[in-house]
Amino acid sequence: LKERYGRITVKAEGAGEVKINVHQAAGSVDIAQGSFVCTDASTNLVLNVPELTTTTSVKFRLSRSVTEDVVLSVSFDGSYLDEYNYINKDSHSLMPQANISFSGELRIPAGETESNAIIVSMDASSLDFLTAYLVPLKAKLLSGNIAMAQDRVNLVLVKQNIRRNKNLVIFEVND
């Protein structure tokens, strides 16, 4: 790929125009593209009481196999909450980091296109009902040569009470 130069112009109502010069270094077409993904069908998790814990798993997938081993770390990125809420026009709360557990690294052996899975466990026992909690996870390349097309998995957990409330109405009639 060739080296590229360009300019980004930002205009905001009531403010002056800002021009930002950008530069993209020459790259190699030999780099595999990869994405950090949740292995479940959805990243929106609904947890019904009395189930107070849930698990899901995350992994890293590449567009093609690599010629050398790739190692990535996974971390909880609580600083992403405001940006997530702004981008998605939401008002989620941040899942307390103490309620989340996962360990290990994502490893993609040479010749493969997919990493091992890491299990993410979430404890909802101390969470409020019907509040959407964001679990922002971020992958970081530790070794290897790949381009990260997607380095985030954002899980949303909602604790619901499946018990139905029964209403009782009593009328007292006095003569």
Backbone as a printed PyTorch tensor [residue, N CA C, xyz], in Angstrom:
tensor([[[  0.8400,  -1.1810,   0.0000],
         [  0.0000,   0.0000,   0.0000],
         [  0.8810,   1.2390,   0.0000]],

        [[  0.4030,   2.2950,  -0.6370],
         [  1.1700,   3.5300,  -0.7350],
         [  0.9550,   4.4030,   0.5000]],

        [[  1.9190,   5.2440,   0.7300],
         [  1.8000,   6.2470,   1.7780],
         [  0.7520,   7.2630,   1.3330]],

        [[ -0.1180,   7.7090,   2.2690],
         [ -1.1870,   8.6300,   1.9000],
         [ -1.2010,   9.8440,   2.8200]],

        [[ -1.6120,  10.9790,   2.2320],
         [ -1.7780,  12.2190,   2.9750],
         [ -3.1890,  12.7270,   2.7130]],

        [[ -3.7300,  13.4500,   3.6830],
         [ -5.0600,  13.9970,   3.4810],
         [ -5.3760,  15.0590,   4.5160]],

        [[ -6.5960,  15.5520,   4.4590],
         [ -7.0430,  16.5690,   5.4000],
         [ -8.4810,  16.2690,   5.7880]],

        [[ -8.7490,  16.3740,   7.0710],
         [-10.1070,  16.2160,   7.5900],
         [-10.5760,  17.5920,   8.0290]],

        [[-11.7590,  17.9670,   7.5840],
         [-12.3310,  19.2480,   7.9660],
         [-13.5310,  18.9990,   8.8680]],

        [[-13.5300,  19.6420,  10.0320],
         [-14.6110,  19.4840,  11.0010],
         [-15.3250,  20.8150,  11.1380]],

        [[-16.6520,  20.7860,  10.9900],
         [-17.4660,  21.9810,  11.1420],
         [-18.4880,  21.7320,  12.2370]],

        [[-18.6040,  22.6750,  13.1560],
         [-19.6040,  22.5720,  14.2180],
         [-20.4240,  23.8490,  14.2290]],

        [[-21.6940,  23.7090,  14.5240],
         [-22.5800,  24.8560,  14.5350],
         [-22.1000,  25.8680,  15.5760]],

        [[-21.9650,  27.0910,  15.1740],
         [-21.5550,  28.1540,  16.0900],
         [-20.0640,  28.1910,  16.3840]],

        [[-19.2820,  27.3810,  15.7000],
         [-17.8320,  27.3570,  15.9260],
         [-17.1160,  27.4470,  14.5920]],

        [[-15.8510,  27.7870,  14.6630],
         [-15.0610,  27.9010,  13.4460],
         [-14.7060,  26.5400,  12.8690]],

        [[-14.3030,  26.5490,  11.6270],
         [-13.9110,  25.3300,  10.9200],
         [-12.5110,  24.9100,  11.3880]],

        [[-12.3290,  23.6090,  11.5980],
         [-11.0410,  23.0690,  12.0190],
         [-10.5620,  22.1070,  10.9530]],

        [[ -9.2950,  22.2890,  10.5130],
         [ -8.7120,  21.3980,   9.5180],
         [ -7.5830,  20.6090,  10.1670]],

        [[ -7.6060,  19.2970,   9.9800],
         [ -6.6060,  18.4240,  10.5680],
         [ -5.9060,  17.6780,   9.4420]],

        [[ -4.5880,  17.8180,   9.3770],
         [ -3.8020,  17.0910,   8.3820],
         [ -3.5510,  15.6820,   8.9000]],

        [[ -3.7150,  14.6940,   8.0360],
         [ -3.5150,  13.3010,   8.4260],
         [ -2.5180,  12.6410,   7.4900]],

        [[ -1.8450,  11.6280,   8.0280],
         [ -0.8410,  10.8940,   7.2640],
         [ -0.9950,   9.4130,   7.5890]],

        [[ -1.0290,   8.5970,   6.5630],
         [ -1.0730,   7.1440,   6.7410],
         [  0.1940,   6.5720,   6.1270]],

        [[  0.9780,   5.9170,   6.9710],
         [  2.2370,   5.3430,   6.5060],
         [  1.9610,   4.2130,   5.5270]],

        [[  2.9360,   3.9410,   4.7040],
         [  2.8210,   2.8310,   3.7540],
         [  2.6660,   1.5410,   4.5330]],

        [[  1.7560,   0.7210,   4.1160],
         [  1.5040,  -0.5400,   4.8070],
         [  1.8290,  -1.7190,   3.9280]],

        [[  1.5900,  -2.8590,   4.4710],
         [  1.8420,  -4.0870,   3.7400],
         [  0.5160,  -4.7850,   3.4840]],

        [[  0.3250,  -5.2820,   2.2860],
         [ -0.8990,  -6.0160,   1.9700],
         [ -0.8460,  -7.4290,   2.5430]],

        [[  0.2750,  -7.7650,   3.1710],
         [  0.4680,  -9.1040,   3.7040],
         [ -0.0180,  -9.2360,   5.1490]],

        [[ -0.6870,  -8.2260,   5.6900],
         [ -1.1320,  -8.2550,   7.0780],
         [ -2.5870,  -8.7350,   7.1350]],

        [[ -2.8370,  -9.7130,   7.9940],
         [ -4.2010, -10.2220,   8.1820],
         [ -5.0050,  -9.2310,   9.0070]],

        [[ -6.2780,  -9.0740,   8.6550],
         [ -7.2050,  -8.2350,   9.4150],
         [ -7.8880,  -9.1000,  10.4570]],

        [[ -8.1480,  -8.5370,  11.6420],
         [ -8.7940,  -9.3290,  12.6810],
         [ -9.8160,  -8.5510,  13.4720]],

        [[-10.7350,  -9.2870,  14.1110],
         [-11.7810,  -8.6760,  14.9260],
         [-11.9460,  -9.4240,  16.2350]],

        [[-12.1190,  -8.6540,  17.3030],
         [-12.4140,  -9.1530,  18.6470],
         [-13.9200,  -9.3620,  18.6990]],

        [[-14.3950, -10.5690,  18.9920],
         [-15.8180, -10.8790,  18.9030],
         [-16.3190, -11.6400,  20.1270]],

        [[-17.6210, -11.5230,  20.3510],
         [-18.3090, -12.3320,  21.3550],
         [-18.7850, -13.5900,  20.6360]],

        [[-18.6170, -14.7490,  21.2480],
         [-18.9970, -15.9890,  20.5720],
         [-20.4960, -16.2580,  20.6280]],

        [[-21.2270, -15.5470,  21.4840],
         [-22.6820, -15.6950,  21.5360],
         [-23.3080, -14.9440,  20.3750]],

        [[-24.5620, -15.2740,  20.0910],
         [-25.2590, -14.6330,  18.9730],
         [-25.4770, -13.1420,  19.2250]],

        [[-25.5650, -12.7410,  20.4880],
         [-25.8470, -11.3510,  20.8140],
         [-24.9410, -10.8720,  21.9350]],

        [[-24.6590,  -9.5850,  21.9450],
         [-23.9050,  -9.0040,  23.0530],
         [-24.8450,  -8.3660,  24.0700]],

        [[-26.1680,  -8.4390,  23.8240],
         [-27.1530,  -7.9590,  24.7850],
         [-27.6160,  -9.1510,  25.6150]],

        [[-27.2410,  -9.1500,  26.8890],
         [-27.5260, -10.2750,  27.7690],
         [-28.6190,  -9.8920,  28.7520]],

        [[-29.6890, -10.6600,  28.7910],
         [-30.7660, -10.4320,  29.7510],
         [-30.6830, -11.5370,  30.7790]],

        [[-30.5580, -11.1460,  32.0370],
         [-30.3810, -12.1020,  33.1230],
         [-31.6300, -12.0880,  33.9830]],

        [[-32.3520, -13.2000,  34.0040],
         [-33.5740, -13.2950,  34.7870],
         [-33.2710, -13.8250,  36.1800]],

        [[-33.8710, -13.2010,  37.1970],
         [-33.7290, -13.6800,  38.5680],
         [-34.5150, -14.9750,  38.6470]],

        [[-34.0880, -16.0210,  39.2860],
         [-33.0240, -16.0960,  40.2800],
         [-31.6300, -16.3920,  39.7190]],

        [[-31.4500, -16.4230,  38.4090],
         [-30.1120, -16.6000,  37.8520],
         [-29.3420, -15.3060,  38.0540]],

        [[-28.3900, -15.3110,  38.9640],
         [-27.6870, -14.0790,  39.2820],
         [-26.2870, -14.0190,  38.6760]],

        [[-25.9030, -15.0600,  37.9690],
         [-24.6130, -15.0190,  37.2720],
         [-24.8240, -15.5000,  35.8410]],

        [[-23.9940, -15.0240,  34.9600],
         [-24.0410, -15.4590,  33.5790],
         [-22.6270, -15.4680,  33.0200]],

        [[-22.4410, -16.2160,  31.9630],
         [-21.1320, -16.2580,  31.3110],
         [-21.3180, -16.1160,  29.8040]],

        [[-20.2840, -15.6410,  29.1760],
         [-20.1900, -15.6050,  27.7280],
         [-18.7140, -15.7910,  27.4040]],

        [[-18.3860, -15.8830,  26.1550],
         [-16.9720, -16.0120,  25.8200],
         [-16.6240, -15.0750,  24.6710]],

        [[-15.3460, -14.7000,  24.6370],
         [-14.8320, -13.8140,  23.5970],
         [-13.6300, -14.4760,  22.9450]],

        [[-13.4020, -14.1270,  21.6810],
         [-12.2330, -14.6350,  20.9600],
         [-11.8590, -13.6470,  19.8840]],

        [[-10.7660, -13.9370,  19.1880],
         [-10.2930, -13.0680,  18.1120],
         [-10.2650, -13.8800,  16.8270]],

        [[-10.8450, -13.3180,  15.7540],
         [-10.8980, -13.9980,  14.4540],
         [-10.1640, -13.1810,  13.4050]],

        [[ -9.4430, -13.8930,  12.5280],
         [ -8.6820, -13.2500,  11.4590],
         [ -9.3010, -13.5330,  10.0970]],

        [[ -9.0350, -12.6380,   9.1510],
         [ -9.5430, -12.8000,   7.7890],
         [ -8.8170, -13.9220,   7.0500]],

        [[ -7.6170, -14.2330,   7.4760],
         [ -6.8430, -15.3260,   6.8780],
         [ -5.8130, -15.7930,   7.8930]],

        [[ -5.2030, -16.9280,   7.6290],
         [ -4.2310, -17.4740,   8.5740],
         [ -2.9780, -16.6130,   8.6330]],

        [[ -2.2660, -16.7250,   9.7470],
         [ -1.0430, -15.9510,   9.9630],
         [  0.1720, -16.8680,   9.8720]],

        [[  1.3360, -16.2670,   9.6120],
         [  2.5640, -17.0580,   9.4700],
         [  3.3390, -17.1560,  10.7830]],

        [[  2.9250, -16.3600,  11.7950],
         [  3.5630, -16.4180,  13.1050],
         [  2.4860, -16.3530,  14.1790]],

        [[  2.8220, -16.8400,  15.3740],
         [  1.8670, -16.8060,  16.4800],
         [  1.4820, -15.3700,  16.8070]],

        [[  0.2070, -15.1860,  17.1880],
         [ -0.3100, -13.8810,  17.5990],
         [ -0.8270, -14.0290,  19.0270]],

        [[ -0.4920, -13.0650,  19.8820],
         [ -0.9540, -13.0730,  21.2710],
         [ -1.6010, -11.7220,  21.5620]],

        [[ -2.8010, -11.7640,  22.1740],
         [ -3.5300, -10.5510,  22.5350],
         [ -3.9460, -10.6420,  23.9980]],

        [[ -4.0040,  -9.4960,  24.6490],
         [ -4.5230,  -9.4400,  26.0140],
         [ -5.9470,  -8.9050,  25.9590]],

        [[ -6.7230,  -9.1770,  27.0060],
         [ -8.0810,  -8.6600,  27.1220],
         [ -8.1530,  -7.8870,  28.4390]],

        [[ -8.7510,  -6.6950,  28.3890],
         [ -8.8830,  -5.8960,  29.6040],
         [-10.2620,  -5.2600,  29.6750]],

        [[-10.6580,  -4.9180,  30.8980],
         [-11.8860,  -4.1740,  31.1680],
         [-11.5430,  -2.7020,  30.9690]],

        [[-12.3140,  -1.9840,  30.1210],
         [-12.0170,  -0.5900,  29.8060],
         [-13.1540,   0.3200,  30.2520]],

        [[-13.2240,   0.5850,  31.5580],
         [-14.2950,   1.4000,  32.1260],
         [-14.3140,   2.8250,  31.6120]],

        [[-13.1960,   3.3160,  31.0830],
         [-13.1410,   4.6850,  30.5670],
         [-13.9590,   4.8460,  29.2840]],

        [[-14.4210,   3.7450,  28.6940],
         [-15.1530,   3.7970,  27.4240],
         [-16.6510,   4.0920,  27.6030]],

        [[-17.1570,   4.0930,  28.8270],
         [-18.6020,   4.2440,  29.0780],
         [-19.1850,   5.5090,  28.4410]],

        [[-18.5930,   6.6680,  28.6990],
         [-19.1500,   7.9170,  28.1600],
         [-19.1600,   7.9230,  26.6360]],

        [[-18.0910,   7.4350,  26.0360],
         [-18.0230,   7.3810,  24.5750],
         [-19.0820,   6.4300,  24.0140]],

        [[-19.2490,   5.2690,  24.6540],
         [-20.2590,   4.2980,  24.2130],
         [-21.6540,   4.9200,  24.2900]],

        [[-21.9660,   5.5510,  25.4190],
         [-23.2920,   6.1570,  25.5830],
         [-23.5170,   7.2710,  24.5620]],

        [[-22.4940,   8.0510,  24.2650],
         [-22.6200,   9.1310,  23.2820],
         [-22.8570,   8.5580,  21.8880]],

        [[-22.0530,   7.5880,  21.4850],
         [-22.1630,   6.9960,  20.1470],
         [-23.5190,   6.3230,  19.9500]],

        [[-23.9930,   5.6100,  20.9770],
         [-25.2230,   4.8310,  20.8660],
         [-26.4620,   5.5480,  21.4000]],

        [[-26.2990,   6.8080,  21.8090],
         [-27.4100,   7.5990,  22.3530],
         [-28.1270,   6.8260,  23.4640]],

        [[-27.3260,   6.2950,  24.3960],
         [-27.8310,   5.5080,  25.5250],
         [-27.4130,   6.1380,  26.8300]],

        [[-27.8530,   5.5620,  27.9070],
         [-27.4370,   6.0190,  29.2420],
         [-27.1820,   4.8010,  30.1300]],

        [[-26.3780,   3.8780,  29.6220],
         [-26.0500,   2.6840,  30.3970],
         [-25.1840,   3.0480,  31.5940]],

        [[-25.2490,   2.2130,  32.6160],
         [-24.3530,   2.3270,  33.7650],
         [-23.1730,   1.4010,  33.5200]],

        [[-22.0810,   1.6520,  34.2200],
         [-20.8970,   0.8050,  34.0830],
         [-21.0100,  -0.3660,  35.0420]],

        [[-20.8500,  -1.5660,  34.5280],
         [-20.8230,  -2.7650,  35.3690],
         [-19.6110,  -2.6440,  36.2890]],

        [[-19.7830,  -2.8160,  37.6030],
         [-18.6190,  -2.7440,  38.5000],
         [-17.5860,  -3.8090,  38.1070]],

        [[-16.3430,  -3.3980,  38.0210],
         [-15.2840,  -4.3150,  37.5930],
         [-15.1630,  -5.5020,  38.5470]],

        [[-15.4980,  -5.2990,  39.8210],
         [-15.4280,  -6.3780,  40.8000],
         [-16.4350,  -7.4900,  40.4930]],

        [[-17.4610,  -7.1990,  39.6880],
         [-18.4940,  -8.1850,  39.3520],
         [-18.1560,  -8.9750,  38.0900]],

        [[-16.9990,  -8.7370,  37.5040],
         [-16.6040,  -9.3840,  36.2530],
         [-15.3150, -10.1560,  36.4850]],

        [[-15.2600, -11.3640,  35.9320],
         [-13.9980, -12.1100,  36.0240],
         [-13.7020, -12.8070,  34.6980]],

        [[-12.4400, -12.7650,  34.3070],
         [-11.9260, -13.4750,  33.1410],
         [-10.4140, -13.5150,  33.3010]],

        [[ -9.7910, -14.4670,  32.6640],
         [ -8.3360, -14.5270,  32.7510],
         [ -7.7760, -15.2200,  31.5210]],

        [[ -6.5180, -14.9720,  31.2900],
         [ -5.8400, -15.5960,  30.1710],
         [ -5.6200, -14.6350,  29.0220]],

        [[ -4.9220, -15.1250,  28.0330],
         [ -4.6330, -14.3650,  26.8250],
         [ -5.2640, -15.0670,  25.6380]],

        [[ -5.5030, -14.3020,  24.5960],
         [ -5.9790, -14.8650,  23.3420],
         [ -4.7580, -15.2140,  22.5100]],

        [[ -4.6770, -16.4490,  22.0470],
         [ -3.5310, -16.9040,  21.2570],
         [ -4.0150, -17.4860,  19.9360]],

        [[ -3.3970, -17.0450,  18.8440],
         [ -3.6900, -17.5840,  17.5150],
         [ -2.3920, -18.2190,  17.0140]],

        [[ -2.3490, -19.5490,  16.9500],
         [ -1.1300, -20.2070,  16.4640],
         [ -0.9160, -19.9470,  14.9680]],

        [[  0.3230, -19.9650,  14.5450],
         [  0.6550, -19.8020,  13.1260],
         [ -0.1410, -20.8140,  12.3090]],

        [[ -0.6890, -20.3670,  11.1750],
         [ -1.4770, -21.2330,  10.3110],
         [ -2.9580, -21.2610,  10.6500]],

        [[ -3.3640, -20.6360,  11.7460],
         [ -4.7720, -20.6260,  12.1740],
         [ -5.4080, -19.2590,  11.9180]],

        [[ -6.7490, -19.2180,  12.0410],
         [ -7.4820, -17.9640,  11.8460],
         [ -8.2820, -17.5490,  13.0670]],

        [[ -8.2590, -18.3520,  14.1210],
         [ -9.0890, -18.0660,  15.2780],
         [ -8.3380, -18.3770,  16.5660]],

        [[ -8.5610, -17.5440,  17.5780],
         [ -7.9080, -17.7500,  18.8670],
         [ -8.7170, -18.6970,  19.7380]],

        [[ -8.1340, -19.0460,  20.8620],
         [ -8.8700, -19.7310,  21.9170],
         [ -9.9270, -18.7640,  22.4520]],

        [[-10.8990, -19.2770,  23.1710],
         [-11.9390, -18.4390,  23.7720],
         [-11.5930, -18.1700,  25.2340]],

        [[-11.9430, -16.9870,  25.6920],
         [-11.8290, -16.6360,  27.1050],
         [-13.2470, -16.5150,  27.6480]],

        [[-13.5070, -17.1860,  28.7600],
         [-14.8160, -17.1270,  29.4110],
         [-14.8920, -15.8640,  30.2680]],

        [[-15.9770, -15.1080,  30.0880],
         [-16.2240, -13.9020,  30.8870],
         [-17.4190, -14.1980,  31.7900]],

        [[-17.2000, -14.1370,  33.1120],
         [-18.2700, -14.3850,  34.0920],
         [-18.7110, -13.0610,  34.6910]],

        [[-20.0350, -12.9050,  34.8390],
         [-20.5910, -11.6680,  35.3920],
         [-21.5530, -11.9990,  36.5210]],

        [[-21.3810, -11.3230,  37.6480],
         [-22.2140, -11.5190,  38.8310],
         [-23.1650, -10.3350,  38.9580]],

        [[-24.4670, -10.6060,  38.8770],
         [-25.4640,  -9.5370,  38.9100],
         [-26.1670,  -9.4270,  40.2610]],

        [[-25.6870, -10.1360,  41.2680],
         [-26.3980, -10.1670,  42.5530],
         [-26.5470,  -8.7890,  43.1890]],

        [[-25.5980,  -7.8970,  42.9950],
         [-25.6820,  -6.5690,  43.6200],
         [-26.1830,  -5.4880,  42.6610]],

        [[-26.5870,  -5.8680,  41.4580],
         [-27.0380,  -4.8880,  40.4650],
         [-28.5010,  -4.5280,  40.6450]],

        [[-28.8620,  -3.3350,  40.1820],
         [-30.2550,  -2.8980,  40.2300],
         [-31.0460,  -3.5710,  39.1170]],

        [[-32.3250,  -3.8070,  39.3650],
         [-33.2080,  -4.3780,  38.3560],
         [-33.4390,  -3.3690,  37.2350]],

        [[-33.5720,  -3.8750,  36.0140],
         [-33.9340,  -3.1250,  34.8170],
         [-32.9810,  -1.9790,  34.4690]],

        [[-31.7720,  -2.0200,  34.9890],
         [-30.7440,  -1.0530,  34.6130],
         [-29.8090,  -1.7490,  33.6370]],

        [[-29.5100,  -1.0900,  32.5380],
         [-28.5930,  -1.6620,  31.5440],
         [-27.1610,  -1.3470,  31.9610]],

        [[-26.3710,  -2.3980,  32.1420],
         [-24.9700,  -2.2520,  32.5490],
         [-24.0510,  -2.5970,  31.3730]],

        [[-23.0940,  -1.7300,  31.1080],
         [-22.1200,  -1.9490,  30.0460],
         [-20.8950,  -2.6620,  30.6040]],

        [[-20.4510,  -3.6900,  29.8850],
         [-19.2130,  -4.4010,  30.1950],
         [-18.2850,  -4.1800,  28.9950]],

        [[-17.4610,  -3.1200,  29.0380],
         [-16.5920,  -2.7970,  27.9020],
         [-15.2660,  -3.5620,  27.9740]],

        [[-15.0320,  -4.4210,  26.9980],
         [-13.8030,  -5.2060,  26.9430],
         [-12.9760,  -4.7580,  25.7450]],

        [[-11.6640,  -4.7540,  25.9110],
         [-10.7700,  -4.3000,  24.8390],
         [ -9.6360,  -5.2960,  24.6650]],

        [[ -9.3300,  -5.6030,  23.4020],
         [ -8.2030,  -6.4820,  23.0820],
         [ -7.0080,  -5.6220,  22.6970]],

        [[ -5.8180,  -6.0700,  23.1070],
         [ -4.5800,  -5.3510,  22.7810],
         [ -3.5690,  -6.3530,  22.2440]],

        [[ -2.9730,  -6.0170,  21.1210],
         [ -1.9730,  -6.8750,  20.4990],
         [ -0.6920,  -6.8650,  21.3260]],

        [[ -0.2460,  -8.0560,  21.7640],
         [  1.0000,  -8.1850,  22.5160],
         [  2.1490,  -8.6260,  21.6160]],

        [[  1.8560,  -9.5510,  20.7010],
         [  2.8950,  -9.9860,  19.7600],
         [  2.2460, -10.5090,  18.4920]],

        [[  2.9770, -10.4220,  17.3950],
         [  2.4650, -10.8380,  16.0990],
         [  2.2910,  -9.6450,  15.1890]],

        [[  1.8560,  -9.9190,  13.9680],
         [  1.7320,  -8.8740,  12.9620],
         [  0.3520,  -8.9690,  12.3180]],

        [[ -0.6200,  -8.2680,  12.9060],
         [ -1.9820,  -8.2310,  12.3590],
         [ -2.5060,  -6.8060,  12.4440]],

        [[ -3.5300,  -6.5190,  11.6710],
         [ -4.2410,  -5.2460,  11.7610],
         [ -5.5490,  -5.5120,  12.4960]],

        [[ -5.8300,  -4.6900,  13.4900],
         [ -7.0320,  -4.8900,  14.2950],
         [ -8.1710,  -4.0470,  13.7470]],

        [[ -9.0880,  -4.6880,  13.0270],
         [-10.2510,  -3.9900,  12.4770],
         [-11.2440,  -3.6560,  13.5870]],

        [[-11.3610,  -4.5440,  14.5710],
         [-12.2890,  -4.3400,  15.6920],
         [-11.5840,  -4.8140,  16.9560]],

        [[-11.3520,  -3.8910,  17.9050],
         [-10.6300,  -4.2620,  19.1230],
         [-11.4970,  -4.2030,  20.3780]],

        [[-12.8220,  -4.0390,  20.2140],
         [-13.7260,  -3.9440,  21.3650],
         [-14.8770,  -4.9300,  21.2660]],

        [[-15.2830,  -5.4360,  22.4280],
         [-16.5430,  -6.1440,  22.5880],
         [-17.2540,  -5.4440,  23.7320]],

        [[-18.4650,  -4.9630,  23.4700],
         [-19.2480,  -4.2730,  24.4830],
         [-20.4740,  -5.1140,  24.8100]],

        [[-20.4720,  -5.6730,  26.0000],
         [-21.5980,  -6.4820,  26.4540],
         [-22.5470,  -5.5950,  27.2440]],

        [[-23.8430,  -5.8220,  27.1010],
         [-24.8420,  -5.0860,  27.8700],
         [-25.6450,  -6.1090,  28.6610]],

        [[-25.6790,  -5.9340,  29.9870],
         [-26.3610,  -6.8680,  30.8780],
         [-27.5180,  -6.1560,  31.5620]],

        [[-28.6980,  -6.7880,  31.5520],
         [-29.8740,  -6.2600,  32.2360],
         [-30.4160,  -7.3460,  33.1420]],

        [[-30.5970,  -7.0230,  34.4150],
         [-31.1590,  -7.9700,  35.3810],
         [-32.6610,  -7.7290,  35.4690]],

        [[-33.4290,  -8.7960,  35.2170],
         [-34.8910,  -8.6820,  35.2490],
         [-35.4590,  -9.6050,  36.3090]],

        [[-36.5760,  -9.1870,  36.8750],
         [-37.2910, -10.0140,  37.8400],
         [-38.4350, -10.6900,  37.0870]],

        [[-38.3920, -12.0160,  37.0030],
         [-39.4210, -12.7230,  36.2410],
         [-40.6490, -13.0620,  37.0820]],

        [[-40.5820, -12.7700,  38.3690],
         [-41.7490, -13.0230,  39.2240],
         [-42.8260, -11.9930,  38.9240]],

        [[-44.0220, -12.4520,  38.8440],
         [-45.1510, -11.5560,  38.5900],
         [-45.7060, -11.0770,  39.9260]],

        [[-45.9920,  -9.7950,  39.9920],
         [-46.6330,  -9.2470,  41.1820],
         [-48.1280,  -9.4900,  41.0690]],

        [[-48.7140,  -9.9170,  42.1530],
         [-50.1590, -10.1090,  42.1750],
         [-50.7710,  -9.0060,  43.0100]],

        [[-51.7690,  -8.3840,  42.4550],
         [-52.4360,  -7.3010,  43.1570],
         [-53.6600,  -7.8410,  43.8650]],

        [[-53.8580,  -7.3860,  45.0610],
         [-55.0120,  -7.7800,  45.8600],
         [-55.7360,  -6.5130,  46.2570]],

        [[-57.0160,  -6.4790,  45.9400],
         [-57.8170,  -5.3100,  46.2800],
         [-58.8790,  -5.7440,  47.2590]],

        [[-58.9850,  -5.0400,  48.3680],
         [-59.9880,  -5.3680,  49.3910],
         [-60.9060,  -4.1510,  49.5440]],

        [[-62.1910,  -4.4260,  49.4460],
         [-63.1810,  -3.3770,  49.6720],
         [-63.8330,  -3.6470,  51.0120]],

        [[-63.9200,  -2.6180,  51.8080],
         [-64.6320,  -2.7440,  53.0760],
         [-65.8740,  -1.8860,  52.9760]],

        [[-67.0100,  -2.5130,  53.2310],
         [-68.2780,  -1.7820,  53.1480],
         [-68.8830,  -1.7370,  54.5320]],

        [[-69.1400,  -0.5420,  55.0100],
         [-69.7520,  -0.3630,  56.3510],
         [-71.1860,   0.1080,  56.1560]],

        [[-72.0910,  -0.5280,  56.9020],
         [-73.4990,  -0.1330,  56.8280],
         [-73.8240,   0.9550,  57.8130]]])
